[in-house]
mmCIF file with all atom_site columns, N, CA, C and O in Angstrom:
data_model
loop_
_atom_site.group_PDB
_atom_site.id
_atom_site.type_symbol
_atom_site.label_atom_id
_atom_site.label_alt_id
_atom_site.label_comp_id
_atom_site.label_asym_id
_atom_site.label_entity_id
_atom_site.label_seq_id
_atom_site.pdbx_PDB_ins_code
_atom_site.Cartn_x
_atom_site.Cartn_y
_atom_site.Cartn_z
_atom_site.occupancy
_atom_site.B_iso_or_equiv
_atom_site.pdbx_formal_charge
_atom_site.auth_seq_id
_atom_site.auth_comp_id
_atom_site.auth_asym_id
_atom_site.auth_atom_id
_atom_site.pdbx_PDB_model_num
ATOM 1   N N  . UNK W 1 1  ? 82.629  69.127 69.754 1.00 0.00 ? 25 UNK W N  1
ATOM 2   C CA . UNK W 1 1  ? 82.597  68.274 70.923 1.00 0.00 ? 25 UNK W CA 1
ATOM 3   C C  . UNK W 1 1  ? 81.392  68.597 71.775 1.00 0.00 ? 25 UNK W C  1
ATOM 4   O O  . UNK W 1 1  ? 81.099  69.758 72.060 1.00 0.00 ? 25 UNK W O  1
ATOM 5   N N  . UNK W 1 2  ? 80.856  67.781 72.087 1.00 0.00 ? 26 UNK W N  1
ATOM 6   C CA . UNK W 1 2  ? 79.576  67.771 73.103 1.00 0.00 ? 26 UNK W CA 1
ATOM 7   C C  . UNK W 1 2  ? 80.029  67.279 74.540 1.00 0.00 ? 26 UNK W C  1
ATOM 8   O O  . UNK W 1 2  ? 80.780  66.305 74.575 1.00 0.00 ? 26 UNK W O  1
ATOM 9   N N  . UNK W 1 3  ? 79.673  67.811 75.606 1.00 0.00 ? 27 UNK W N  1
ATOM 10  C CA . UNK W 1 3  ? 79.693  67.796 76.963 1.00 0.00 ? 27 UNK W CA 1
ATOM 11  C C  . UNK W 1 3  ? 81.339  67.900 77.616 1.00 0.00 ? 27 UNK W C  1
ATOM 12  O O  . UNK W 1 3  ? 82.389  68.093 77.002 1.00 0.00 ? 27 UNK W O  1
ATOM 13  N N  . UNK W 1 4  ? 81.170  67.750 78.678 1.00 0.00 ? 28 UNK W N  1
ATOM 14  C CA . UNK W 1 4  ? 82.118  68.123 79.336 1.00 0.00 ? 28 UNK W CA 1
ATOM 15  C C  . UNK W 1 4  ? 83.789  67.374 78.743 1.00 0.00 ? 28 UNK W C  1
ATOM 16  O O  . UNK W 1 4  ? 83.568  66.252 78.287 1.00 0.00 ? 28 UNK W O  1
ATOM 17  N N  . UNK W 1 5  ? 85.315  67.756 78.667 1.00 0.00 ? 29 UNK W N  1
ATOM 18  C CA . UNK W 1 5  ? 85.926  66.290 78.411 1.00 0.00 ? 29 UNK W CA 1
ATOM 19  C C  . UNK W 1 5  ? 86.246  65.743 79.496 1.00 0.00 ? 29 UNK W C  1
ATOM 20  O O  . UNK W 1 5  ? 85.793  65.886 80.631 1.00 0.00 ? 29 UNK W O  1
ATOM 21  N N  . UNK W 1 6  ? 87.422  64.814 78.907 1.00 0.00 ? 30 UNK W N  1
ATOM 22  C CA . UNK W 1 6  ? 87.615  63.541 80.194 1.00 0.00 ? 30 UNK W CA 1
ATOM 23  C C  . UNK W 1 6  ? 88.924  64.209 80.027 1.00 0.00 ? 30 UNK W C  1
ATOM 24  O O  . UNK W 1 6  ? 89.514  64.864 79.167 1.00 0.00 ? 30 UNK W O  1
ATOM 25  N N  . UNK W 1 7  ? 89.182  63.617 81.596 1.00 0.00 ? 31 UNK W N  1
ATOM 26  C CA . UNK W 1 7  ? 90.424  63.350 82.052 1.00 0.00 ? 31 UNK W CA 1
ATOM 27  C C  . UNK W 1 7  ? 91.633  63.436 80.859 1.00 0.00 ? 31 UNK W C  1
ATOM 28  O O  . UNK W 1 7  ? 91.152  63.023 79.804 1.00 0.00 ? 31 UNK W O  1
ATOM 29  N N  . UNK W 1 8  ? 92.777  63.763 80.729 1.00 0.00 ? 32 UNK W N  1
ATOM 30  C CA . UNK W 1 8  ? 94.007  63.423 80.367 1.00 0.00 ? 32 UNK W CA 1
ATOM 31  C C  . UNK W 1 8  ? 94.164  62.126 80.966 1.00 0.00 ? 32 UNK W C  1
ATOM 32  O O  . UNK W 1 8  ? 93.807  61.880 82.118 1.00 0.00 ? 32 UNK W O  1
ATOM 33  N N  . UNK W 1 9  ? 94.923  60.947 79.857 1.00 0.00 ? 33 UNK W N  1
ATOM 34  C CA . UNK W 1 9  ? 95.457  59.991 79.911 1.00 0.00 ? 33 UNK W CA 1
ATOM 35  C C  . UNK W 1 9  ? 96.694  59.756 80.565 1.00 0.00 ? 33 UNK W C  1
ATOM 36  O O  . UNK W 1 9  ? 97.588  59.822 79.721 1.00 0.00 ? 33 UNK W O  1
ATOM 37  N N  . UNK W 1 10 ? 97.174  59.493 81.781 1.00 0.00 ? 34 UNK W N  1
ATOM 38  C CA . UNK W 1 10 ? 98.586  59.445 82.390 1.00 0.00 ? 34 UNK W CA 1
ATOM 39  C C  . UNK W 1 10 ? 99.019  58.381 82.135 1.00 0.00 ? 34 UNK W C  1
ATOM 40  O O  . UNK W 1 10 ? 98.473  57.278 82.165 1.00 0.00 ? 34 UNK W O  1
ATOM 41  N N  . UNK W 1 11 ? 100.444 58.801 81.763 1.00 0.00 ? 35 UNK W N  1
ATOM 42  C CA . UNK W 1 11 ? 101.665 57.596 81.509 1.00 0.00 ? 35 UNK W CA 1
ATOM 43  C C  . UNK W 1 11 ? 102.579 57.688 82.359 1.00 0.00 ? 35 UNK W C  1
ATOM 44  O O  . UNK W 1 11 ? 102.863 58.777 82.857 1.00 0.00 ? 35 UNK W O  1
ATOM 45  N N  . UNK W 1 12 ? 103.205 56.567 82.679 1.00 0.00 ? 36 UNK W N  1
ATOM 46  C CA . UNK W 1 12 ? 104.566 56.939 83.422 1.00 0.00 ? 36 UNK W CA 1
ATOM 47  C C  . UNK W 1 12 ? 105.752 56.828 82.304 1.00 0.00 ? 36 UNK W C  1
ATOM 48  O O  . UNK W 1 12 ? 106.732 57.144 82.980 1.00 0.00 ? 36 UNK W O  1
ATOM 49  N N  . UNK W 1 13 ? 106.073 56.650 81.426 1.00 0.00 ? 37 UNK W N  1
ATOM 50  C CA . UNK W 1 13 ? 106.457 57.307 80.763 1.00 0.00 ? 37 UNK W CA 1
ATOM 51  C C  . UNK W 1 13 ? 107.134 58.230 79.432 1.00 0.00 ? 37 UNK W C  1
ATOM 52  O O  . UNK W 1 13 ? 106.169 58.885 79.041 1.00 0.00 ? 37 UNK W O  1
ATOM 53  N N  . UNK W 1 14 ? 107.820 58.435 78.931 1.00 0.00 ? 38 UNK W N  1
ATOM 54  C CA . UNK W 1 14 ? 107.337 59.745 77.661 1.00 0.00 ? 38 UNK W CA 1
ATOM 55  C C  . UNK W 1 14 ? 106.766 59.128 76.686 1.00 0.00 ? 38 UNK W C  1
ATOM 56  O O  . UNK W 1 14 ? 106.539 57.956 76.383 1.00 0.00 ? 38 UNK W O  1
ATOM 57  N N  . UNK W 1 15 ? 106.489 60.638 76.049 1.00 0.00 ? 39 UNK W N  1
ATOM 58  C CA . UNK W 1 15 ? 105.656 60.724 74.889 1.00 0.00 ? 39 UNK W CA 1
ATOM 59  C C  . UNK W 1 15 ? 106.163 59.627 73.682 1.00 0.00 ? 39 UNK W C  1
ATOM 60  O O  . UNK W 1 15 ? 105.402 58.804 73.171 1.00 0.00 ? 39 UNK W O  1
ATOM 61  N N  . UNK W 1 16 ? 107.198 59.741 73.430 1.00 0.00 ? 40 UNK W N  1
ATOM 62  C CA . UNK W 1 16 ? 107.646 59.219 72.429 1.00 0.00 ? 40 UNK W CA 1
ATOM 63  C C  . UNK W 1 16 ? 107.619 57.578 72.622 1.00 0.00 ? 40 UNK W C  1
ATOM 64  O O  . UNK W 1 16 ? 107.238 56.810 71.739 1.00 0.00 ? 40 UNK W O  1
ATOM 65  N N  . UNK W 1 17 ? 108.150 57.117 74.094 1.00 0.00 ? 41 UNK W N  1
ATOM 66  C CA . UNK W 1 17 ? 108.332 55.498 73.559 1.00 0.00 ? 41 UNK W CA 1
ATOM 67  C C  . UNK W 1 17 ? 106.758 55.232 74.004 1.00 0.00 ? 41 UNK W C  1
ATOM 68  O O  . UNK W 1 17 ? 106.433 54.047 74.082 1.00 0.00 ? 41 UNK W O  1
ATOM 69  N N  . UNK W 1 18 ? 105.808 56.178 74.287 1.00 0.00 ? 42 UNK W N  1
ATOM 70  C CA . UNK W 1 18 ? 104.199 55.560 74.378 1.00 0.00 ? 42 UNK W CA 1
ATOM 71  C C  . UNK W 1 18 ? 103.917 54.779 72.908 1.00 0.00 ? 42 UNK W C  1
ATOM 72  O O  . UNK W 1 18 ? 103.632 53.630 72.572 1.00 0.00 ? 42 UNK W O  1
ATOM 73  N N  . UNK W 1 19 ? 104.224 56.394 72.054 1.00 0.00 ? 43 UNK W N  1
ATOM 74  C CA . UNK W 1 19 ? 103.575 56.315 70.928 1.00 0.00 ? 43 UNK W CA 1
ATOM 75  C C  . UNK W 1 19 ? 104.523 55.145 70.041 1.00 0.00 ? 43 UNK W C  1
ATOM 76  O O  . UNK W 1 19 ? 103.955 54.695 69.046 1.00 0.00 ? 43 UNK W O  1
ATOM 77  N N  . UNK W 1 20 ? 106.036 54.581 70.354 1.00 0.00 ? 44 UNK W N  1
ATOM 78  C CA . UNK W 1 20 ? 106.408 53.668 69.617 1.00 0.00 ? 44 UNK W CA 1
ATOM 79  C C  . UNK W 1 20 ? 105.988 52.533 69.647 1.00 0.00 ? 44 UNK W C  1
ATOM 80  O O  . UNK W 1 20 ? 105.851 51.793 68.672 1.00 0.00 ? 44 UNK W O  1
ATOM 81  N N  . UNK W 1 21 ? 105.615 52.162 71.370 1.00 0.00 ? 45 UNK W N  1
ATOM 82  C CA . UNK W 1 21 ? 105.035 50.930 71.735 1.00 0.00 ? 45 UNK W CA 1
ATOM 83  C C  . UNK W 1 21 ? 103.699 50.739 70.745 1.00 0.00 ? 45 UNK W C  1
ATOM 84  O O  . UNK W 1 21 ? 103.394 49.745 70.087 1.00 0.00 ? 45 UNK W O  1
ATOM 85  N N  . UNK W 1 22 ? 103.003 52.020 70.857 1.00 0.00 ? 46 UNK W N  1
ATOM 86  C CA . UNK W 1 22 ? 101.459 52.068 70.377 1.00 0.00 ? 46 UNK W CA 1
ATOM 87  C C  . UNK W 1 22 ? 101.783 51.193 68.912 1.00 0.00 ? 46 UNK W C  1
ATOM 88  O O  . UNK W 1 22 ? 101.419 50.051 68.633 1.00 0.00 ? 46 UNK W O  1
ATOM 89  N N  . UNK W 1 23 ? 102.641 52.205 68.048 1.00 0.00 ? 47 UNK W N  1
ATOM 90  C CA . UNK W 1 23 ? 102.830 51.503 66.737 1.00 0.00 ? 47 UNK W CA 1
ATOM 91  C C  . UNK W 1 23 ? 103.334 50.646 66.574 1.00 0.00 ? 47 UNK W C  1
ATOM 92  O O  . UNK W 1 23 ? 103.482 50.456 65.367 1.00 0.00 ? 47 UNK W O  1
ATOM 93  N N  . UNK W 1 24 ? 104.023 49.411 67.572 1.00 0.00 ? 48 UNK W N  1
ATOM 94  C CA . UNK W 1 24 ? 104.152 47.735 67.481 1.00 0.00 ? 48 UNK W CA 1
ATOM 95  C C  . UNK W 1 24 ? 103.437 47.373 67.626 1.00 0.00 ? 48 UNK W C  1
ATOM 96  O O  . UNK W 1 24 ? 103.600 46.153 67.590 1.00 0.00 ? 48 UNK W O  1
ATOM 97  N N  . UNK W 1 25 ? 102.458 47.634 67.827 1.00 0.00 ? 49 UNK W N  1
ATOM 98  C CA . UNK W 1 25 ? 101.175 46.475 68.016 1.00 0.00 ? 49 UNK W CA 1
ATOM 99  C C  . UNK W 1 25 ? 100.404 46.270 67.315 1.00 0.00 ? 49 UNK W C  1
ATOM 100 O O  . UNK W 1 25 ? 99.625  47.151 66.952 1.00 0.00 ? 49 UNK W O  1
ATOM 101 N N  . UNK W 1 26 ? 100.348 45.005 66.868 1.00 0.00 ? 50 UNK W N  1
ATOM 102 C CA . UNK W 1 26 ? 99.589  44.294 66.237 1.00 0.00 ? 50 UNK W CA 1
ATOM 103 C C  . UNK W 1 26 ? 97.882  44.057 66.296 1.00 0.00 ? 50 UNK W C  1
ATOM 104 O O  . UNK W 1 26 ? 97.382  43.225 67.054 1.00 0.00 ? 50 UNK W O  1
ATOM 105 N N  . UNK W 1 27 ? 96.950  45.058 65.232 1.00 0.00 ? 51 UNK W N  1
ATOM 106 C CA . UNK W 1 27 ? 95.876  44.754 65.751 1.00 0.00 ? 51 UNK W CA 1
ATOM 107 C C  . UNK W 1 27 ? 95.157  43.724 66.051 1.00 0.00 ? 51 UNK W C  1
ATOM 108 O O  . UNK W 1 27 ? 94.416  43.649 67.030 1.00 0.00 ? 51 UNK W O  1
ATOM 109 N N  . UNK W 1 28 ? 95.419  42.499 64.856 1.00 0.00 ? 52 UNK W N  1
ATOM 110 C CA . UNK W 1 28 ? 94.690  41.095 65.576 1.00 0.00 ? 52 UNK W CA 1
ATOM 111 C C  . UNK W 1 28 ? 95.191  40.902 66.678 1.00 0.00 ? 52 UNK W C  1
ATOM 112 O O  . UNK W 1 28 ? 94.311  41.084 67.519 1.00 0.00 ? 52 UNK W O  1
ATOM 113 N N  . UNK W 1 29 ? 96.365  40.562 67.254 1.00 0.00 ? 53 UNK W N  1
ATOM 114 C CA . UNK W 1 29 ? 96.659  40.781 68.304 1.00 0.00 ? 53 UNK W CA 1
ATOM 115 C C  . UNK W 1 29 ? 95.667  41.464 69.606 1.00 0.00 ? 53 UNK W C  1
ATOM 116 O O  . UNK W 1 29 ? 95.317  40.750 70.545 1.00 0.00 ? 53 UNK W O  1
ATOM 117 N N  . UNK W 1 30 ? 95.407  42.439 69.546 1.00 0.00 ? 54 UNK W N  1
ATOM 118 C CA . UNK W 1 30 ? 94.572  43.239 70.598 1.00 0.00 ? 54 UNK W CA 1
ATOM 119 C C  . UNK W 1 30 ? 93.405  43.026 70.814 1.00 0.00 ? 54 UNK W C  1
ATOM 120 O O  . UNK W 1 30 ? 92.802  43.195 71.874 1.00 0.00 ? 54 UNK W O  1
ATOM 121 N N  . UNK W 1 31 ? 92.769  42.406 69.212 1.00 0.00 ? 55 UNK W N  1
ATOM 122 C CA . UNK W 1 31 ? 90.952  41.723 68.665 1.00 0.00 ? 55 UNK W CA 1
ATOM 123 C C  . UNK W 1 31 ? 90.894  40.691 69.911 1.00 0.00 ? 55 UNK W C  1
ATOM 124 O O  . UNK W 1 31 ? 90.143  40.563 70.878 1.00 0.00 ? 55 UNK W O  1
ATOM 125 N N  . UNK W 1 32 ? 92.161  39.945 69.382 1.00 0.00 ? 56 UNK W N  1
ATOM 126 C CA . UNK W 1 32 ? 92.272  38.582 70.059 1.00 0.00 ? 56 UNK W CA 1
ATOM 127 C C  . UNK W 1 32 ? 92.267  38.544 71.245 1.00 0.00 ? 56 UNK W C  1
ATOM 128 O O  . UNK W 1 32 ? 91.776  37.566 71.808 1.00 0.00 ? 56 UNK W O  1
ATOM 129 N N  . UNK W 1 33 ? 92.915  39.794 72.102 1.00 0.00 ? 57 UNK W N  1
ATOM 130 C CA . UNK W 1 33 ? 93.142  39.452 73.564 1.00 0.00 ? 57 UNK W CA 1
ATOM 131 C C  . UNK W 1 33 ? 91.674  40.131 74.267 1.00 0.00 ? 57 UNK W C  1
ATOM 132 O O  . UNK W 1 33 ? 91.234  39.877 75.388 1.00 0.00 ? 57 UNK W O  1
ATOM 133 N N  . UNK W 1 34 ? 91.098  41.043 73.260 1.00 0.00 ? 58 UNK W N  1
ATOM 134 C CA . UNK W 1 34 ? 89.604  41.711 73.851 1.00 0.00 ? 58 UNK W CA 1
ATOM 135 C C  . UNK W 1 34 ? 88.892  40.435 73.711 1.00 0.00 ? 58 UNK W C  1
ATOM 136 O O  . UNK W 1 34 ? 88.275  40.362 74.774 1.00 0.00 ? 58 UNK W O  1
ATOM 137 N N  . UNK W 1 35 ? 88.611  39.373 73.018 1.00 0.00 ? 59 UNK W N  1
ATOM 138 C CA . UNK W 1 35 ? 87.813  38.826 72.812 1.00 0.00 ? 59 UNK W CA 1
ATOM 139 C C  . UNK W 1 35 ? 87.864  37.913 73.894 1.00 0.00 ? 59 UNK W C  1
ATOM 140 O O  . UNK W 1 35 ? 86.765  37.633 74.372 1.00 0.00 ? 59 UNK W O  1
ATOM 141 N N  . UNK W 1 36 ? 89.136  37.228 74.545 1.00 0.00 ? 60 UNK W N  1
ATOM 142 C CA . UNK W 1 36 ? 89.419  36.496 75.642 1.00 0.00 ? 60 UNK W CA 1
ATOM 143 C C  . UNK W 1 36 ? 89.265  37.136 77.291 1.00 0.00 ? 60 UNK W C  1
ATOM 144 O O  . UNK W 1 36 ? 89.259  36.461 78.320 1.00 0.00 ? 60 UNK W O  1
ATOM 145 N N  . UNK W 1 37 ? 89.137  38.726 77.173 1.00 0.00 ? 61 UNK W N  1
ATOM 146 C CA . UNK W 1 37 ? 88.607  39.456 77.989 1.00 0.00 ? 61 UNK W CA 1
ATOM 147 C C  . UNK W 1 37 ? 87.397  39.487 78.514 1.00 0.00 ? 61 UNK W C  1
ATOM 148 O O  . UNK W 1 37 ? 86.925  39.720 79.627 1.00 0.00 ? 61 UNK W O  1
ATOM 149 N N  . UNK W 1 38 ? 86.810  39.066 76.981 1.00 0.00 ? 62 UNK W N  1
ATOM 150 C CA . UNK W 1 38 ? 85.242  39.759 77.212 1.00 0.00 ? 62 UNK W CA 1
ATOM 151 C C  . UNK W 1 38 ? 84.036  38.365 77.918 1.00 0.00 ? 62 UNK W C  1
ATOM 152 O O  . UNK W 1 38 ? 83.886  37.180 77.624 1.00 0.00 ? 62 UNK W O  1
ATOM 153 N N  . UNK W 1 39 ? 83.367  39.304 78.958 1.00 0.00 ? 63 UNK W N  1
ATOM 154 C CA . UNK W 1 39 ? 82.803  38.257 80.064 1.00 0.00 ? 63 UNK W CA 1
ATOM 155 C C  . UNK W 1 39 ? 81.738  37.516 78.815 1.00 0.00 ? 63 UNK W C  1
ATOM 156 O O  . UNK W 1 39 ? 81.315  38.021 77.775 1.00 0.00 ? 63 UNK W O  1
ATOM 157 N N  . UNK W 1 40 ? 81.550  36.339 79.303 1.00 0.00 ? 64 UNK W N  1
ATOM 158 C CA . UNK W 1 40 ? 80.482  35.321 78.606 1.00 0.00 ? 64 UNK W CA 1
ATOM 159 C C  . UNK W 1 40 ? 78.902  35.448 78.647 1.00 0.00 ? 64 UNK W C  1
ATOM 160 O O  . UNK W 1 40 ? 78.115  35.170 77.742 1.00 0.00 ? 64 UNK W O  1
ATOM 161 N N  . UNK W 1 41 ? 78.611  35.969 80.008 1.00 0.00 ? 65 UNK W N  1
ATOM 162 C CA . UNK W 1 41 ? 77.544  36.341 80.768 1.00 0.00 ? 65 UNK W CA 1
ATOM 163 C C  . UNK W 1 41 ? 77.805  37.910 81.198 1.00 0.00 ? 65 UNK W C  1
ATOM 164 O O  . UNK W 1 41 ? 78.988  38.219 81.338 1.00 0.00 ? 65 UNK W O  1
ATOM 165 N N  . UNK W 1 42 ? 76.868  38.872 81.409 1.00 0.00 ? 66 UNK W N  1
ATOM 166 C CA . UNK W 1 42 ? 77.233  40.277 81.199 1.00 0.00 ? 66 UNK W CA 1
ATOM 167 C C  . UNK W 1 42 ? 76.605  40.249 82.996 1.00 0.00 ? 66 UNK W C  1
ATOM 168 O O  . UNK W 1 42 ? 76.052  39.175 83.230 1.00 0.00 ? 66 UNK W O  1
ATOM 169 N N  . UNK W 1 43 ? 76.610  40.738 83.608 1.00 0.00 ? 67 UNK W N  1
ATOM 170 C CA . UNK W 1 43 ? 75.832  41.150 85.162 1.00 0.00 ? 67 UNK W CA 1
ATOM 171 C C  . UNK W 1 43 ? 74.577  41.184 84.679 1.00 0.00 ? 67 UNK W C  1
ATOM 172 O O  . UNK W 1 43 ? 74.188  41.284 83.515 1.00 0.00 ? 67 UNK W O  1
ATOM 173 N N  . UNK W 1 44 ? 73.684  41.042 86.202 1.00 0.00 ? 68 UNK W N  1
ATOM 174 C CA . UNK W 1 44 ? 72.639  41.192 86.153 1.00 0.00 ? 68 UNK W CA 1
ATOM 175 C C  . UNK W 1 44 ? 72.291  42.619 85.693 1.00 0.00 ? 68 UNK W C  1
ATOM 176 O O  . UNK W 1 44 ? 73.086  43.376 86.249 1.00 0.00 ? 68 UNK W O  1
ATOM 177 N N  . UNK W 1 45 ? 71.488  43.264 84.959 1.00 0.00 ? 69 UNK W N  1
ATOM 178 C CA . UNK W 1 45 ? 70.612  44.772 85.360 1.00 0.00 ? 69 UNK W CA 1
ATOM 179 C C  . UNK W 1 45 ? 71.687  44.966 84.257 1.00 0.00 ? 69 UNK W C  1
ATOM 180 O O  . UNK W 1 45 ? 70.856  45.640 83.648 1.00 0.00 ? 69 UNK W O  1
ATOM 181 N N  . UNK W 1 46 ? 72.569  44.992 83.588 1.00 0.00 ? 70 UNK W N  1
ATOM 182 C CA . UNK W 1 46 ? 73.584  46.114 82.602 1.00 0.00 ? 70 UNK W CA 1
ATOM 183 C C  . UNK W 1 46 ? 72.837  45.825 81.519 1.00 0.00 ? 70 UNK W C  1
ATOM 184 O O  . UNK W 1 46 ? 72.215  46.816 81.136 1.00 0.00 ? 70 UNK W O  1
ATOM 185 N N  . UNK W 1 47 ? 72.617  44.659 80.742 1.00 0.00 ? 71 UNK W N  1
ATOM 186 C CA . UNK W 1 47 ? 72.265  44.736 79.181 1.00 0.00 ? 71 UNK W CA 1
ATOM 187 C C  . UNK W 1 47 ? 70.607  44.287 79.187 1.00 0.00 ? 71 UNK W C  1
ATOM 188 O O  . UNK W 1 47 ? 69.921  44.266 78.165 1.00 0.00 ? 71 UNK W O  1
ATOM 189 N N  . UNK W 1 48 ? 70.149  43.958 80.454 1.00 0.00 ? 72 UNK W N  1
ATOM 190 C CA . UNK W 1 48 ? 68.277  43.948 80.420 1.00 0.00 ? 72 UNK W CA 1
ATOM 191 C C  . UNK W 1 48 ? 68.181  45.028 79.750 1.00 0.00 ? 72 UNK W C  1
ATOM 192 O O  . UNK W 1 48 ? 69.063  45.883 79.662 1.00 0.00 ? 72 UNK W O  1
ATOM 193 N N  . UNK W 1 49 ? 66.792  45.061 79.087 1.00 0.00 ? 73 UNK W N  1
ATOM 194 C CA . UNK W 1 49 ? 65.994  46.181 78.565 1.00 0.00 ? 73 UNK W CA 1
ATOM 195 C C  . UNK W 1 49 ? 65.302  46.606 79.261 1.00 0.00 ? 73 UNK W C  1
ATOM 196 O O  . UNK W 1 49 ? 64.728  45.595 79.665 1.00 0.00 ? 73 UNK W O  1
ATOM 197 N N  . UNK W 1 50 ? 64.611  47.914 80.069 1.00 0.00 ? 74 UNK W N  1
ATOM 198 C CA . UNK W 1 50 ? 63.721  48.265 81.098 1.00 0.00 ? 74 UNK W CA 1
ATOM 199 C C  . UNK W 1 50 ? 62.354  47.932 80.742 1.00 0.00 ? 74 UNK W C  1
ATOM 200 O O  . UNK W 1 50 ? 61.828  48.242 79.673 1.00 0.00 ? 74 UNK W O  1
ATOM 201 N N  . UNK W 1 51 ? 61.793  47.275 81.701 1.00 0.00 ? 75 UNK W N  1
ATOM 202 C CA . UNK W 1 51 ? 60.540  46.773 81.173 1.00 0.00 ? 75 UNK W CA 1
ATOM 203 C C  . UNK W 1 51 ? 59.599  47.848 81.308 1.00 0.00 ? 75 UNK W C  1
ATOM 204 O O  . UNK W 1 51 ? 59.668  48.554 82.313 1.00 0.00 ? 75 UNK W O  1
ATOM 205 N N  . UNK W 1 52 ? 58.676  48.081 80.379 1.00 0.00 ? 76 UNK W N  1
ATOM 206 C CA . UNK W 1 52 ? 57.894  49.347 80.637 1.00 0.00 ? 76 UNK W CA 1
ATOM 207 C C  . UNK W 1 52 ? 56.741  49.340 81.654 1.00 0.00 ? 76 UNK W C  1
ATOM 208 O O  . UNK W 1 52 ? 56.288  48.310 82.154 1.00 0.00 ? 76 UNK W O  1
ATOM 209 N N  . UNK W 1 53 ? 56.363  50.428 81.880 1.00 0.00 ? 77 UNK W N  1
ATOM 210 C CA . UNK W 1 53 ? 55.796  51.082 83.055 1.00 0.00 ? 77 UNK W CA 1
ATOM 211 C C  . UNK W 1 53 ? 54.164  50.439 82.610 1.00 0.00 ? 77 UNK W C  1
ATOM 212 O O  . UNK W 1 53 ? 53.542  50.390 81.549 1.00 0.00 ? 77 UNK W O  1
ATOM 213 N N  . UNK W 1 54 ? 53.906  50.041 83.893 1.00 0.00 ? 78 UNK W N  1
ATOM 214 C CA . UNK W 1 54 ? 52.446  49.587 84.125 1.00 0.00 ? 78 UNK W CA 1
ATOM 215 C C  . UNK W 1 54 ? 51.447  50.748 84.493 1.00 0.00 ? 78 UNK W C  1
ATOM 216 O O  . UNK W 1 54 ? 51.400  50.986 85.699 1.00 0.00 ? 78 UNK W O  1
ATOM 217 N N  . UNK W 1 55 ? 50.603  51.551 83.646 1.00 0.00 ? 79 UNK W N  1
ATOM 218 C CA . UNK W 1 55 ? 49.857  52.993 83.975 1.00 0.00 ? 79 UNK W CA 1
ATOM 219 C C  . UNK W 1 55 ? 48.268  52.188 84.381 1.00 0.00 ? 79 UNK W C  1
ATOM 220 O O  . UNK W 1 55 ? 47.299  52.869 84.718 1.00 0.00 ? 79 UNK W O  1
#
């Protein structure tokens, strides 16, 4: 592992019905709902490329 870790993940609650929920789910399912998530247009300044430096 490289750099510092993250945070622990909090649930409200247990371990067990996390991980049952986890294993009902359907991955197209999840494809499908990221894809209806995902913005059309990204913000200004996040996915530009930095234009290079004028010397």
């Amino acid at each position: 592992m490289k750099g510092p870790r993250e945070k622990p993940l909090g649930l409200d609650m247990p371990f067990d019905e996390a991980l049952a929920r986890f294993m009902q789910t359907n991955p197209d399912e999840v494809e499908e709902l990221a894809k209806k998530r995902r913005r059309k247009n990204p913000p200004p300044g996040i996915a530009e490329t930095p234009k290079p430096a004028d010397d």
